[in-house]
mmCIF file of N, CA, C and O in Angstrom:
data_model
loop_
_atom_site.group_PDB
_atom_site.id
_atom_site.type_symbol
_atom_site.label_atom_id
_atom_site.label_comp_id
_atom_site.label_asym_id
_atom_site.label_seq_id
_atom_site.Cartn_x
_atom_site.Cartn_y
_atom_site.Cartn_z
ATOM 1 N N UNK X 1 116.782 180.756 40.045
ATOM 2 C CA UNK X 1 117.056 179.342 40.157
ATOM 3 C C UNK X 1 118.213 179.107 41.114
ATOM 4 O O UNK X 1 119.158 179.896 41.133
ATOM 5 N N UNK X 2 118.158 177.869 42.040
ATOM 6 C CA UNK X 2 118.717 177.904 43.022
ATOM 7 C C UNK X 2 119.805 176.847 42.413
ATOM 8 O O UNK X 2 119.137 176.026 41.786
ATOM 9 N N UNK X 3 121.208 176.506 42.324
ATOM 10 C CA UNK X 3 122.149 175.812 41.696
ATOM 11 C C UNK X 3 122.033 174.933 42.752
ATOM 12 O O UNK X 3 121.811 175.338 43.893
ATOM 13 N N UNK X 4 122.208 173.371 42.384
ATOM 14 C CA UNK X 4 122.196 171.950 43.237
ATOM 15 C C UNK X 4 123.524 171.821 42.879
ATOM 16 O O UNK X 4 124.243 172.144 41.934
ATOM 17 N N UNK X 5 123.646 171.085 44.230
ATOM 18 C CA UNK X 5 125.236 170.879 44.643
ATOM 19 C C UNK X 5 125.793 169.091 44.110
ATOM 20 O O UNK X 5 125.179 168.102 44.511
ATOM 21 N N UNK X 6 126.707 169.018 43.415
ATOM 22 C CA UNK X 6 126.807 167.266 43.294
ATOM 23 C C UNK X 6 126.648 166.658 44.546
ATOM 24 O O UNK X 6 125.844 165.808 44.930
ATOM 25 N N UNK X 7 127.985 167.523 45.378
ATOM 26 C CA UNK X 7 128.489 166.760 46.854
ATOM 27 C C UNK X 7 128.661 167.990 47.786
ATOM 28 O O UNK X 7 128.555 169.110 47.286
ATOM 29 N N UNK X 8 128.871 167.876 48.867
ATOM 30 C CA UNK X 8 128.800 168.428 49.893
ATOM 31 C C UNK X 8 130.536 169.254 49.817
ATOM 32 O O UNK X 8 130.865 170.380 50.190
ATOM 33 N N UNK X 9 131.271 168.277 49.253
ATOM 34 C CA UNK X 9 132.444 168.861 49.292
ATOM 35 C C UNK X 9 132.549 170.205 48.223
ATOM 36 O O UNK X 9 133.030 171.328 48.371
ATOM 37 N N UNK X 10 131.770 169.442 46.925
ATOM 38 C CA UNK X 10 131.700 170.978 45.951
ATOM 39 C C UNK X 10 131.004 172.140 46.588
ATOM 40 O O UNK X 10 131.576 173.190 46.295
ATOM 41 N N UNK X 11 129.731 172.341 47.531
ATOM 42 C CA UNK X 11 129.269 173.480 47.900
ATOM 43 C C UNK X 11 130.367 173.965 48.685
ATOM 44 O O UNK X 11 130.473 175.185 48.565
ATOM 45 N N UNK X 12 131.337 173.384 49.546
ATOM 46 C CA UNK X 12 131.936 173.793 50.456
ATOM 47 C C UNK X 12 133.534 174.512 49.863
ATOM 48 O O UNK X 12 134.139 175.460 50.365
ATOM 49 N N UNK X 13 133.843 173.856 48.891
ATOM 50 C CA UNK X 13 134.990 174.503 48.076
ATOM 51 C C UNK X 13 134.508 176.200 47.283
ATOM 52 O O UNK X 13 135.091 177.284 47.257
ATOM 53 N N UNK X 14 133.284 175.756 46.763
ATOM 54 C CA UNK X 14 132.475 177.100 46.209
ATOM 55 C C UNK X 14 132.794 178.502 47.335
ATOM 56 O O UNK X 14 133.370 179.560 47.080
ATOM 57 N N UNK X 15 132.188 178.035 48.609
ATOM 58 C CA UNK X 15 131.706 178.750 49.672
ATOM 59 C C UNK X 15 132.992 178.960 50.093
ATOM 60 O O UNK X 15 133.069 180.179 50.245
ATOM 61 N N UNK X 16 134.126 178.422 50.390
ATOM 62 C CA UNK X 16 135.409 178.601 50.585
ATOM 63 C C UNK X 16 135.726 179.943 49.851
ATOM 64 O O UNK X 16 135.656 181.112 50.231
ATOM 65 N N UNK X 17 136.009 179.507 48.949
ATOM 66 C CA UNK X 17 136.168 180.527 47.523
ATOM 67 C C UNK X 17 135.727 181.328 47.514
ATOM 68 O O UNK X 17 136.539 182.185 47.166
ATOM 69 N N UNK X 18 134.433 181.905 47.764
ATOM 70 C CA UNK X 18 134.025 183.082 47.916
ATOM 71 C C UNK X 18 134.582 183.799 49.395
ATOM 72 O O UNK X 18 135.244 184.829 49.522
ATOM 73 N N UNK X 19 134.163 183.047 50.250
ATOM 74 C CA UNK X 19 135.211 184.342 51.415
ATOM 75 C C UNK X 19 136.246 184.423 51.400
ATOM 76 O O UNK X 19 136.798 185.303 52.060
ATOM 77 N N UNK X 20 136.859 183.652 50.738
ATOM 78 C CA UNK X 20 138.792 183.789 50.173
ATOM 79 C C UNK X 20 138.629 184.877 49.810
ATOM 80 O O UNK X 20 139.040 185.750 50.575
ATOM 81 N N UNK X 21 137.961 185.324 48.489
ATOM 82 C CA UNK X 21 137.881 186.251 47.510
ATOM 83 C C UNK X 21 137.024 187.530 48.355
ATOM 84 O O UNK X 21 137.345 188.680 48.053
ATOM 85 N N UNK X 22 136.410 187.415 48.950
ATOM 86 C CA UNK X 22 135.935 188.924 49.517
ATOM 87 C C UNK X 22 136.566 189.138 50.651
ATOM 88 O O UNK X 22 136.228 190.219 51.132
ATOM 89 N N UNK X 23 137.447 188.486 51.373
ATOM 90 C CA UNK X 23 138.414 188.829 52.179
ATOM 91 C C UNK X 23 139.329 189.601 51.662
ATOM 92 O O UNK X 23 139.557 190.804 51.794
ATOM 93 N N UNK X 24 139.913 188.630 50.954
ATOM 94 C CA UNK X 24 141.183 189.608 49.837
ATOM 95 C C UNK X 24 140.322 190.648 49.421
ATOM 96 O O UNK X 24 140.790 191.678 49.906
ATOM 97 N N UNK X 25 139.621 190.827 48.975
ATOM 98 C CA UNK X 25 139.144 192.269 48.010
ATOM 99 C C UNK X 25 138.768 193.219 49.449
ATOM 100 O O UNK X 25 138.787 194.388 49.062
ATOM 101 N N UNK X 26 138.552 193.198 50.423
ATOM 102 C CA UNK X 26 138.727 193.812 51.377
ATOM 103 C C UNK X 26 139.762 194.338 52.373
ATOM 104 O O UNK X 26 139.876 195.482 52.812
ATOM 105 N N UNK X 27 140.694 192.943 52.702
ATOM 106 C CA UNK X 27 141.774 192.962 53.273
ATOM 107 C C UNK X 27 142.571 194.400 51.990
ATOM 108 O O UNK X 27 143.108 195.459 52.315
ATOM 109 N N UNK X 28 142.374 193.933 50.816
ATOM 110 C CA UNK X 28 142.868 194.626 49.924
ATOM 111 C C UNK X 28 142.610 196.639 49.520
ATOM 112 O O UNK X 28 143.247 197.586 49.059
ATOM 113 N N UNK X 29 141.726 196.432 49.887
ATOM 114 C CA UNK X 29 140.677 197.828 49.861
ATOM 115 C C UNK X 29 141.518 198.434 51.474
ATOM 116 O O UNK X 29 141.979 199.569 51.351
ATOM 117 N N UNK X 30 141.692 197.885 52.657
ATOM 118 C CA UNK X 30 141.887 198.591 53.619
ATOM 119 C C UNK X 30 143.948 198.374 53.860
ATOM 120 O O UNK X 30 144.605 198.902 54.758
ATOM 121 N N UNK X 31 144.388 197.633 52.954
ATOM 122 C CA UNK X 31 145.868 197.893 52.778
ATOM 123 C C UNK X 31 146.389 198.861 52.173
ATOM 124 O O UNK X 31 147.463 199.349 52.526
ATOM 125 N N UNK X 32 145.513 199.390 50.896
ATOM 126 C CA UNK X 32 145.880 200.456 50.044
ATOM 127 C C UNK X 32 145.366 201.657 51.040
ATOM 128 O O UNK X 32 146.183 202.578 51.011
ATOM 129 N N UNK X 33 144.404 201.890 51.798
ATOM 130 C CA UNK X 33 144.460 202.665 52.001
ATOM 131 C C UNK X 33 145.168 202.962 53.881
ATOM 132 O O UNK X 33 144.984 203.891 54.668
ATOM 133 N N UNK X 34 146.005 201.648 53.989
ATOM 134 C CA UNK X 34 147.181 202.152 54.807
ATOM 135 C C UNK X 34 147.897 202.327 53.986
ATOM 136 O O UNK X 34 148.618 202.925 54.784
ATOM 137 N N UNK X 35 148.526 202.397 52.945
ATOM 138 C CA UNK X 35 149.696 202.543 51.786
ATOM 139 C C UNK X 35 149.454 204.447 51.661
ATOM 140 O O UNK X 35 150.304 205.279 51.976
ATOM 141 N N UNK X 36 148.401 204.664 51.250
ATOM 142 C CA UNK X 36 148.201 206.222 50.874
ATOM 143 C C UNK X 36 148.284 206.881 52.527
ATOM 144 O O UNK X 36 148.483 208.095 52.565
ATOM 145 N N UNK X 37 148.138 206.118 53.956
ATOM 146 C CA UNK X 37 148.171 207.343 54.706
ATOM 147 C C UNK X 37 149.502 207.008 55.113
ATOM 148 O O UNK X 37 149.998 208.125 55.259
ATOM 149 N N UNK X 38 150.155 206.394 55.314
ATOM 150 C CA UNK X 38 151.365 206.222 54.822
ATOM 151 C C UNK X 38 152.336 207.227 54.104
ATOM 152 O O UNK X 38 153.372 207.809 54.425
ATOM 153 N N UNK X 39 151.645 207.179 53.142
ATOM 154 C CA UNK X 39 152.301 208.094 51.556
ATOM 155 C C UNK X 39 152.259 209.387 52.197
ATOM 156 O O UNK X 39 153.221 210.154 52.153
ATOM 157 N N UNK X 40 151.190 209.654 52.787
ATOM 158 C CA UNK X 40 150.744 211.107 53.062
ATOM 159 C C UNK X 40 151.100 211.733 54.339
ATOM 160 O O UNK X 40 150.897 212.935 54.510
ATOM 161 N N UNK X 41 151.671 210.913 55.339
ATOM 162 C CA UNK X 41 152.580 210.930 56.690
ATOM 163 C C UNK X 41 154.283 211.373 56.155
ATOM 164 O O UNK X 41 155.198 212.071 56.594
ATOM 165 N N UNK X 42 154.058 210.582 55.072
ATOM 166 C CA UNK X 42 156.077 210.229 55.132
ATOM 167 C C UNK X 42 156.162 212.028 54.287
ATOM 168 O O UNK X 42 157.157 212.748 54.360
ATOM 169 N N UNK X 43 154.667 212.453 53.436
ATOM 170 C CA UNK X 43 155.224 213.607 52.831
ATOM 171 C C UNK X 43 155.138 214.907 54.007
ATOM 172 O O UNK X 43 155.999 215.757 54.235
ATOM 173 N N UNK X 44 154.160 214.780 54.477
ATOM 174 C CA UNK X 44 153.870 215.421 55.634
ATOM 175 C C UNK X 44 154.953 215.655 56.775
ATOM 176 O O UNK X 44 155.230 216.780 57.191
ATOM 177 N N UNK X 45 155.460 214.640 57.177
ATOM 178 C CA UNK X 45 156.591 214.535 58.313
ATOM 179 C C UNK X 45 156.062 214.257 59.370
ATOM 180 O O UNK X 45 156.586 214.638 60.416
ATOM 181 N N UNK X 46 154.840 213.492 59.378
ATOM 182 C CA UNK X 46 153.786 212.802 60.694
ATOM 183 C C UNK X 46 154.202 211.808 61.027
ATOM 184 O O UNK X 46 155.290 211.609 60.488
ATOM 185 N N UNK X 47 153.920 211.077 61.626
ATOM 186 C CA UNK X 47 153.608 209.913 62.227
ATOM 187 C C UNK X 47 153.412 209.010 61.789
ATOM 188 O O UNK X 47 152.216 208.720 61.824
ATOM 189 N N UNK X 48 154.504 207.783 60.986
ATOM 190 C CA UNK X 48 154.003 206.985 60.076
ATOM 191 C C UNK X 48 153.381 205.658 60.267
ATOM 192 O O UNK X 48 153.321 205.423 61.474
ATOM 193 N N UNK X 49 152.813 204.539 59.433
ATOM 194 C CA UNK X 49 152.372 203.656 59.870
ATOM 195 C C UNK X 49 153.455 202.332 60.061
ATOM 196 O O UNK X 49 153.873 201.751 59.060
ATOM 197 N N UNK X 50 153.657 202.127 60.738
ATOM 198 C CA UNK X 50 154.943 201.016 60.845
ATOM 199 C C UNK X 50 154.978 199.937 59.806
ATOM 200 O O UNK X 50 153.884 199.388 59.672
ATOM 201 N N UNK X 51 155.874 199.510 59.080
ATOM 202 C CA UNK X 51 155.968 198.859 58.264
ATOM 203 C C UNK X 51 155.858 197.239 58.593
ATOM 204 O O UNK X 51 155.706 196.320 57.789
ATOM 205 N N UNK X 52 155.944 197.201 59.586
ATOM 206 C CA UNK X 52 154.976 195.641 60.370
ATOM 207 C C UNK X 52 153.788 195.515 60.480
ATOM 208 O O UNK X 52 153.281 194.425 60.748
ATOM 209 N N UNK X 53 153.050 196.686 60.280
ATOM 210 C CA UNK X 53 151.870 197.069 60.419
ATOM 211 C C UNK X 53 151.313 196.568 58.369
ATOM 212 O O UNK X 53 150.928 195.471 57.961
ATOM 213 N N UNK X 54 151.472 197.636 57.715
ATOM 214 C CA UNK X 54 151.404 197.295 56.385
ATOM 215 C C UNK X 54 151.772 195.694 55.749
ATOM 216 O O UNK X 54 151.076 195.024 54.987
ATOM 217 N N UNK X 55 153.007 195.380 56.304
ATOM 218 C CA UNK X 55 153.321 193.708 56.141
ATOM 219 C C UNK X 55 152.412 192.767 56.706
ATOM 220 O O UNK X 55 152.214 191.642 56.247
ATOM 221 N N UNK X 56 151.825 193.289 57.785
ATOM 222 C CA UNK X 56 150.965 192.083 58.310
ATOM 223 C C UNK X 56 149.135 192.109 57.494
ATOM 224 O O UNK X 56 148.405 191.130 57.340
ATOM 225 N N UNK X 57 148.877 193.376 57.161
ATOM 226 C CA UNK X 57 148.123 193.738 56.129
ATOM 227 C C UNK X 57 148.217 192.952 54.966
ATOM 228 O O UNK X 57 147.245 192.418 54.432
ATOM 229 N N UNK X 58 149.078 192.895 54.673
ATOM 230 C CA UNK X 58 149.778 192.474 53.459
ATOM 231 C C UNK X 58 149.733 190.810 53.135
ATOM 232 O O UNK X 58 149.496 190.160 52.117
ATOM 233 N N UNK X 59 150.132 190.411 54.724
ATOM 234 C CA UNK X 59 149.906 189.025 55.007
ATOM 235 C C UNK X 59 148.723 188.545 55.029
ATOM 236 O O UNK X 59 148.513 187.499 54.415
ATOM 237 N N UNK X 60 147.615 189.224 55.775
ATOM 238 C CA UNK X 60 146.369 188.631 55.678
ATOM 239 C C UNK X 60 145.329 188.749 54.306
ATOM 240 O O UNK X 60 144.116 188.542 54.281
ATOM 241 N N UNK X 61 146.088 189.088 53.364
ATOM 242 C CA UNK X 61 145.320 189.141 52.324
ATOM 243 C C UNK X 61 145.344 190.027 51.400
ATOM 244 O O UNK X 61 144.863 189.712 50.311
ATOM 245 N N UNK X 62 145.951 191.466 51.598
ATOM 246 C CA UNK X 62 145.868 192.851 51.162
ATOM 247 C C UNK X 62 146.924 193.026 50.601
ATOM 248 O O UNK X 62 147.348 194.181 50.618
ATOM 249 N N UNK X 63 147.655 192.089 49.977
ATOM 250 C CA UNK X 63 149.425 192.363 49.090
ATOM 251 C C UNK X 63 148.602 193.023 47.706
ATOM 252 O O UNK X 63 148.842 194.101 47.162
ATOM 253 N N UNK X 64 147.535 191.982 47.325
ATOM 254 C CA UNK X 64 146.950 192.898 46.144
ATOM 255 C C UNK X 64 146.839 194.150 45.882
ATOM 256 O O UNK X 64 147.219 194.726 44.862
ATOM 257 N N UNK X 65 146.113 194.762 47.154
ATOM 258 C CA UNK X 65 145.899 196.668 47.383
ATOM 259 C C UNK X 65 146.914 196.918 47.743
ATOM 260 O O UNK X 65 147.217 198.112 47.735
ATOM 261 N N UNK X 66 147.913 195.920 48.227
ATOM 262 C CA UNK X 66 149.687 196.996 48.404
ATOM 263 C C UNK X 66 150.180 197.033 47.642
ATOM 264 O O UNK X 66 150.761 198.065 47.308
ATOM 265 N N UNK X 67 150.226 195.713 46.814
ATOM 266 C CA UNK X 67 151.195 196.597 45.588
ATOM 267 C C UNK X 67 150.298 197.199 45.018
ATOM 268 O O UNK X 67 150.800 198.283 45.314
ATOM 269 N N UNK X 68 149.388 197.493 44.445
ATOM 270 C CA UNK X 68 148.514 198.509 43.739
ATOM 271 C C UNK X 68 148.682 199.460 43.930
ATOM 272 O O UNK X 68 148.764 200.320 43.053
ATOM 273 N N UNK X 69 148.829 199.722 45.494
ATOM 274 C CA UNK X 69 148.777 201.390 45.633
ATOM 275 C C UNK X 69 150.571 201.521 45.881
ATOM 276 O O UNK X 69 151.248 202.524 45.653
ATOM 277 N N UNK X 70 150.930 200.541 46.271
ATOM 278 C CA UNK X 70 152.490 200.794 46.388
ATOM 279 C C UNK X 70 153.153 201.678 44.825
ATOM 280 O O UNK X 70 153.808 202.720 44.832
ATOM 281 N N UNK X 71 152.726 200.866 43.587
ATOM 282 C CA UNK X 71 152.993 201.310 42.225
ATOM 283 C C UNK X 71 152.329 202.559 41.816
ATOM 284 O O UNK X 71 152.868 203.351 41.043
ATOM 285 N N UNK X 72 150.918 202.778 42.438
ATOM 286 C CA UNK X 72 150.462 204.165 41.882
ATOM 287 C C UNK X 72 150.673 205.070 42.579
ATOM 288 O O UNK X 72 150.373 206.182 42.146
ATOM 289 N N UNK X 73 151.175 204.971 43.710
ATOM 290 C CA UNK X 73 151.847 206.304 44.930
ATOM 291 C C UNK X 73 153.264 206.370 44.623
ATOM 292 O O UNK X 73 153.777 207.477 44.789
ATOM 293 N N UNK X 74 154.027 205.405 44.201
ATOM 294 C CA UNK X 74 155.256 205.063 44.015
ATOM 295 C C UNK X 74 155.431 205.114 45.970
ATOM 296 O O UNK X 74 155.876 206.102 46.555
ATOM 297 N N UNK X 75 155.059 204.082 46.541
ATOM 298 C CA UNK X 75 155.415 204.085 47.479
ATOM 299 C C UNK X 75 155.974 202.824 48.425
ATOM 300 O O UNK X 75 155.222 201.883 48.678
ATOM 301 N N UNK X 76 157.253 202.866 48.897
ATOM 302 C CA UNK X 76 157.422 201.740 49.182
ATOM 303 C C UNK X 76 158.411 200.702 47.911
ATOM 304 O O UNK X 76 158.910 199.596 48.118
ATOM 305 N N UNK X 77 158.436 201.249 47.044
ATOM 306 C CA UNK X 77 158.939 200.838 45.841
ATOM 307 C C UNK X 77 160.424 200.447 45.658
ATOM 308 O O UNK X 77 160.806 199.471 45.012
ATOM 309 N N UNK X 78 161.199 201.317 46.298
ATOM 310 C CA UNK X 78 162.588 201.661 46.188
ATOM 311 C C UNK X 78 163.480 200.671 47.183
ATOM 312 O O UNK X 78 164.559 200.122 46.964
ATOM 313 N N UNK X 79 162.598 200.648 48.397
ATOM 314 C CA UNK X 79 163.212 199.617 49.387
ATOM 315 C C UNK X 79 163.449 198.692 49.389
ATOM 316 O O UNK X 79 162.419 198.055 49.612
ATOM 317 N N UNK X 80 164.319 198.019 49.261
ATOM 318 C CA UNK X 80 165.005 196.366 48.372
ATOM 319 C C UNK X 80 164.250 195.690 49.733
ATOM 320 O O UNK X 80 163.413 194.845 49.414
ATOM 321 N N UNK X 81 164.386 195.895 51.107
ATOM 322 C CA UNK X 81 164.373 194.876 52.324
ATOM 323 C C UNK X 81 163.017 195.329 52.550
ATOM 324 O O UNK X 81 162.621 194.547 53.414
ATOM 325 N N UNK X 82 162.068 196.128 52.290
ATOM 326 C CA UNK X 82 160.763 196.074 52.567
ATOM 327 C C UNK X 82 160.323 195.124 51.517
ATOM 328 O O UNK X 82 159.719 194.192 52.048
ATOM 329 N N UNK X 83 160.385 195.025 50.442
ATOM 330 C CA UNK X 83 159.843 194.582 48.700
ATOM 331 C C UNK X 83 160.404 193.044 49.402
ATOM 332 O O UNK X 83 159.584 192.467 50.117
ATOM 333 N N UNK X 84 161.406 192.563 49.258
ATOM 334 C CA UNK X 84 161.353 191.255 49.980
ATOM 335 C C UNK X 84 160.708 190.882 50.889
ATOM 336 O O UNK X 84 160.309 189.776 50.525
ATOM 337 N N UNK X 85 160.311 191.085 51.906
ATOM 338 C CA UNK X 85 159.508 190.684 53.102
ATOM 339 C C UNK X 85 157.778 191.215 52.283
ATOM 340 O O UNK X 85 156.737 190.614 52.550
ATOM 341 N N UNK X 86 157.827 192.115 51.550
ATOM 342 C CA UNK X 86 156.208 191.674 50.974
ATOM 343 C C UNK X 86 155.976 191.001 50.342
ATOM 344 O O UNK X 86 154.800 190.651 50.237
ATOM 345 N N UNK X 87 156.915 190.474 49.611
ATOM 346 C CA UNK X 87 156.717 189.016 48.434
ATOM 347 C C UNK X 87 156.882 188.069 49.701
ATOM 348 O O UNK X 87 155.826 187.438 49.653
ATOM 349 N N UNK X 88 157.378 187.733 50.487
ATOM 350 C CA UNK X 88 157.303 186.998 51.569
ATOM 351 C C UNK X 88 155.783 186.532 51.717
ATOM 352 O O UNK X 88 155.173 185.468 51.607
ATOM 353 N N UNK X 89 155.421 188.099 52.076
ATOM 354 C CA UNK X 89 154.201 187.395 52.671
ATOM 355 C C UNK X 89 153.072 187.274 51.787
ATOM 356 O O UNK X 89 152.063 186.633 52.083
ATOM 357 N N UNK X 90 153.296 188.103 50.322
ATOM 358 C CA UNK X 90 151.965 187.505 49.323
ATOM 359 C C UNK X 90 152.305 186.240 49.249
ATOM 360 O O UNK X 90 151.273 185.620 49.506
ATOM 361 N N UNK X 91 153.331 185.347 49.005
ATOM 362 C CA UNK X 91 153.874 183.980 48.987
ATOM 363 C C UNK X 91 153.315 182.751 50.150
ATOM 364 O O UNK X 91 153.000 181.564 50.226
ATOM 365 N N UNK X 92 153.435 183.796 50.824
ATOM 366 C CA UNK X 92 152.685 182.982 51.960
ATOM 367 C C UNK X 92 150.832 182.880 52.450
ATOM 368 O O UNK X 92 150.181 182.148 53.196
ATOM 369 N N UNK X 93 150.544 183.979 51.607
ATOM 370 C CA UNK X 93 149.124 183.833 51.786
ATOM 371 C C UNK X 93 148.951 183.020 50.549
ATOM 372 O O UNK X 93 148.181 182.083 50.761
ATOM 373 N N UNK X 94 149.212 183.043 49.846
ATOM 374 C CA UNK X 94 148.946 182.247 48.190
ATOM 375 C C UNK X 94 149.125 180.894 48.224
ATOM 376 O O UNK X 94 148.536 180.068 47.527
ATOM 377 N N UNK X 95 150.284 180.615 49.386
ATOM 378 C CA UNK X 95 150.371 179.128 49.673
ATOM 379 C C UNK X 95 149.415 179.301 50.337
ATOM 380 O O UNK X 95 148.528 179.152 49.496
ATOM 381 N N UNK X 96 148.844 179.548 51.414
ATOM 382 C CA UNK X 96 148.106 179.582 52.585
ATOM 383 C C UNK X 96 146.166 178.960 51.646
ATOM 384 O O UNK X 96 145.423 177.978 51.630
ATOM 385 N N UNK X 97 146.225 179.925 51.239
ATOM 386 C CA UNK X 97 144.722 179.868 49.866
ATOM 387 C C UNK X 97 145.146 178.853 49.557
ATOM 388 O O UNK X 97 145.240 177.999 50.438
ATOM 389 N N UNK X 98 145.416 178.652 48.693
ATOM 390 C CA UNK X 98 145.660 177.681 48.002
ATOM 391 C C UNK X 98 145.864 175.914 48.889
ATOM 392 O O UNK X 98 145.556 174.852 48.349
ATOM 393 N N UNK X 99 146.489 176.064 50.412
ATOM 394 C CA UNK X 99 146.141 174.981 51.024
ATOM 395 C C UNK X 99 144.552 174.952 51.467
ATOM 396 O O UNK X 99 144.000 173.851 51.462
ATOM 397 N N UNK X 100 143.937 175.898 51.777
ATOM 398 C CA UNK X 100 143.104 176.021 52.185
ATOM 399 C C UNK X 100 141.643 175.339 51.195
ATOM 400 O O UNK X 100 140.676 174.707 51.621
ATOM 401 N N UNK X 101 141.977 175.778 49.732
ATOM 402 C CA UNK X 101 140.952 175.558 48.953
ATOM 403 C C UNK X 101 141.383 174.155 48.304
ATOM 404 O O UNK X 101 140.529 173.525 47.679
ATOM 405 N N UNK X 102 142.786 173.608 48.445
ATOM 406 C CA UNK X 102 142.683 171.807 48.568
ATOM 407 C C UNK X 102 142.269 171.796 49.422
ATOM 408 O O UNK X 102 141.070 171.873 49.156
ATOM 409 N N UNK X 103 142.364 171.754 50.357
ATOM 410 C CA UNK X 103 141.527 170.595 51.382
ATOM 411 C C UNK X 103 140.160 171.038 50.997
ATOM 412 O O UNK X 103 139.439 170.062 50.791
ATOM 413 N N UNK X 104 139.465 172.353 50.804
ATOM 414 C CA UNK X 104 138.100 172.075 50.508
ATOM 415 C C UNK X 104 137.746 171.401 49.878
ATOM 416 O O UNK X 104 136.841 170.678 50.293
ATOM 417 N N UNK X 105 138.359 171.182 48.157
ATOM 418 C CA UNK X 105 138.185 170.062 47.263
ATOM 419 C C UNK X 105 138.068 168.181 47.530
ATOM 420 O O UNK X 105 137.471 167.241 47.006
ATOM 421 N N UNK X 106 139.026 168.391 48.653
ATOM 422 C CA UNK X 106 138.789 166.971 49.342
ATOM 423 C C UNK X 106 137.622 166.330 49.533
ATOM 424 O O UNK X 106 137.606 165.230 50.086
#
């Protein structure tokens, strides 16, 4: 069964909502796993991934899979001035969503 829409604005808030949400669960899926090569550089003594790099990850959607893997690698954890600038930017995507899916409701 195919779900009927009241208004044009409800299909479009729906449809919003869903690529919000599989963005993040993606953006999220490919932040954690800059977090672990990361983890696995800094133990190694390689070549790490720049931490503007992970923040901007972080920004577009993937704070979820950073802190996730930030807490289960213990990585990234300890740094008072990295941990601020990532609440920065989950703060700012959350406002960001969240403007985004008012105006869909409009």
């Amino acid at each position: 069964m195919q779900r009927e829409w009241n208004t044009p604005s409800e299909k479009r808030s729906v449809t919003l909502a869903l690529i919000i949400a599989t963005e993040t669960f993606f953006a999220s899926v490919l932040t954690a796993v800059l977090y672990w090569k990361d983890k696995r550089a800094a133990r190694g003594k390689t070549q790490r991934i720049p931490e503007k790099t992970l923040l901007l990850a972080s920004l577009l959607g993937g704070w979820p899979g950073g802190y996730l893997a930030g807490q289960k690698l213990r990585h990234k954890t300890s740094k008072v001035s990295y941990r601020i600038q990532f609440v920065v930017a989950a703060v700012i995507h959350v406002v960001s969503v969240v403007a985004i899916l008012w105006w869909g409701f409009r």
